[in-house]
Coordinates of C-alpha atoms in Angstrom, one line a residue:
M1 CA 0.4 -0.2 0.3
T2 CA 0.8 3.6 -0.7
S3 CA 2.4 5.6 2.4
S4 CA 2.0 9.3 3.3
A5 CA 5.5 10.2 2.7
E6 CA 5.1 9.4 -1.1
F7 CA 3.7 12.5 -1.3
R8 CA 5.9 15.6 -1.7
L9 CA 5.3 19.4 -2.0
A10 CA 6.8 21.6 -2.6
T11 CA 6.8 25.8 -3.0
G12 CA 10.2 27.2 -3.9
N13 CA 9.2 29.5 -6.0
A14 CA 7.0 31.5 -5.1
E15 CA 4.3 31.5 -7.9
V16 CA 4.4 27.9 -8.4
L17 CA 3.7 24.7 -6.1
A18 CA 4.5 21.4 -7.4
L19 CA 3.0 17.7 -6.6
S20 CA 5.1 15.2 -6.8
G21 CA 4.6 11.4 -5.4
A22 CA 2.4 9.6 -5.1
L23 CA -1.1 11.8 -5.0
T24 CA -4.0 8.9 -3.8
F25 CA -6.8 7.6 -1.2
A26 CA -3.4 7.0 0.6
T27 CA -1.9 10.5 0.8
A28 CA -4.7 12.7 -0.2
A29 CA -5.8 14.1 3.5
R30 CA -2.4 15.4 3.8
A31 CA -1.6 16.6 0.2
L32 CA -5.0 18.5 0.5
Q33 CA -3.8 20.3 4.3
E34 CA -0.2 20.9 3.6
S35 CA -1.4 22.5 -0.1
R36 CA -4.0 24.9 1.2
A37 CA -1.8 25.3 3.4
A38 CA 1.0 26.7 1.0
L39 CA -2.1 28.3 -1.5
T40 CA -0.8 31.9 -1.4
P41 CA -2.7 35.0 -3.0
L42 CA 1.3 34.7 -5.8
V43 CA 0.7 31.3 -6.2
R44 CA -1.0 31.2 -10.0
S45 CA 0.3 27.6 -10.9
L46 CA 0.2 24.1 -10.2
D47 CA 2.5 22.0 -11.4
L48 CA 2.2 18.0 -11.6
A49 CA 5.2 17.2 -13.6
G50 CA 6.5 14.4 -10.3
L51 CA 2.7 13.2 -9.7
T52 CA 4.0 8.8 -9.7
H53 CA 0.7 8.2 -9.8
A54 CA -2.6 10.3 -8.8
D55 CA -6.4 8.0 -8.5
S56 CA -9.7 9.5 -8.3
A57 CA -8.8 10.8 -4.4
G58 CA -6.0 12.8 -6.0
L59 CA -7.9 14.9 -8.6
A60 CA -10.1 15.8 -5.9
V61 CA -7.5 17.1 -4.5
I62 CA -6.5 18.9 -7.0
I63 CA -10.7 20.3 -8.0
A64 CA -10.6 21.2 -4.8
L65 CA -7.1 23.1 -4.8
S66 CA -8.8 25.0 -7.5
R67 CA -12.5 25.7 -6.2
Q68 CA -10.3 27.1 -3.2
V69 CA -9.0 29.7 -5.5
R70 CA -11.6 30.4 -7.9
Q71 CA -13.0 31.5 -4.6
Q72 CA -11.2 33.8 -4.5
G73 CA -11.6 35.4 -7.6
R74 CA -8.9 33.9 -9.0
Q75 CA -7.2 31.3 -11.3
L76 CA -4.6 28.9 -11.0
R77 CA -3.0 26.9 -14.3
I78 CA -3.0 23.3 -13.7
D79 CA 0.9 22.2 -15.5
A80 CA 2.3 19.2 -16.5
A81 CA -0.7 16.7 -15.3
P82 CA -0.5 13.3 -16.7
A83 CA -1.7 11.1 -18.9
S84 CA -3.6 8.6 -16.5
L85 CA -4.7 11.9 -14.5
T86 CA -5.8 13.5 -17.3
A87 CA -7.7 10.3 -18.7
L88 CA -9.4 10.2 -15.0
A89 CA -11.3 13.7 -15.6
Q90 CA -12.1 13.1 -18.8
L91 CA -13.5 10.4 -17.6
C92 CA -15.3 11.9 -14.9
D93 CA -16.2 14.8 -16.7
V94 CA -14.4 17.7 -14.5
D95 CA -11.1 18.3 -17.8
Q96 CA -12.8 21.6 -19.1
L97 CA -13.2 23.1 -15.0
L98 CA -9.7 22.7 -14.4
A99 CA -8.0 23.0 -17.7
L100 CA -5.9 19.1 -18.0
G101 CA -5.0 18.6 -21.2
Q102 CA -4.3 21.8 -22.7
L103 CA -1.1 21.3 -20.9
Q104 CA -0.2 18.0 -20.0
K105 CA 3.0 16.2 -19.8
T106 CA 3.6 14.4 -22.9
A107 CA 5.0 11.5 -21.3

């Protein structure tokens, strides 16, 4: 089973929140808590290039973060979403809500 220690959050760039590792049911609660705390008004994009695995709980985290930013009257760009996450978002019919697929990871 995936350990919650496998999720990582990087905030080195004030405008980018980078998620890496596994964003799954096992990591979603901690990922959401840490990401919400790091989601300052300066953050403009969510970089998903470092994600190694994401499931529906991970997608829910991304939706929640996007919603939080929209409620503040801002936009959150989703960069480098893995193809599997984009496919899941399409299946759930939320890909347009998150603008996934436009900046999809190529590999």
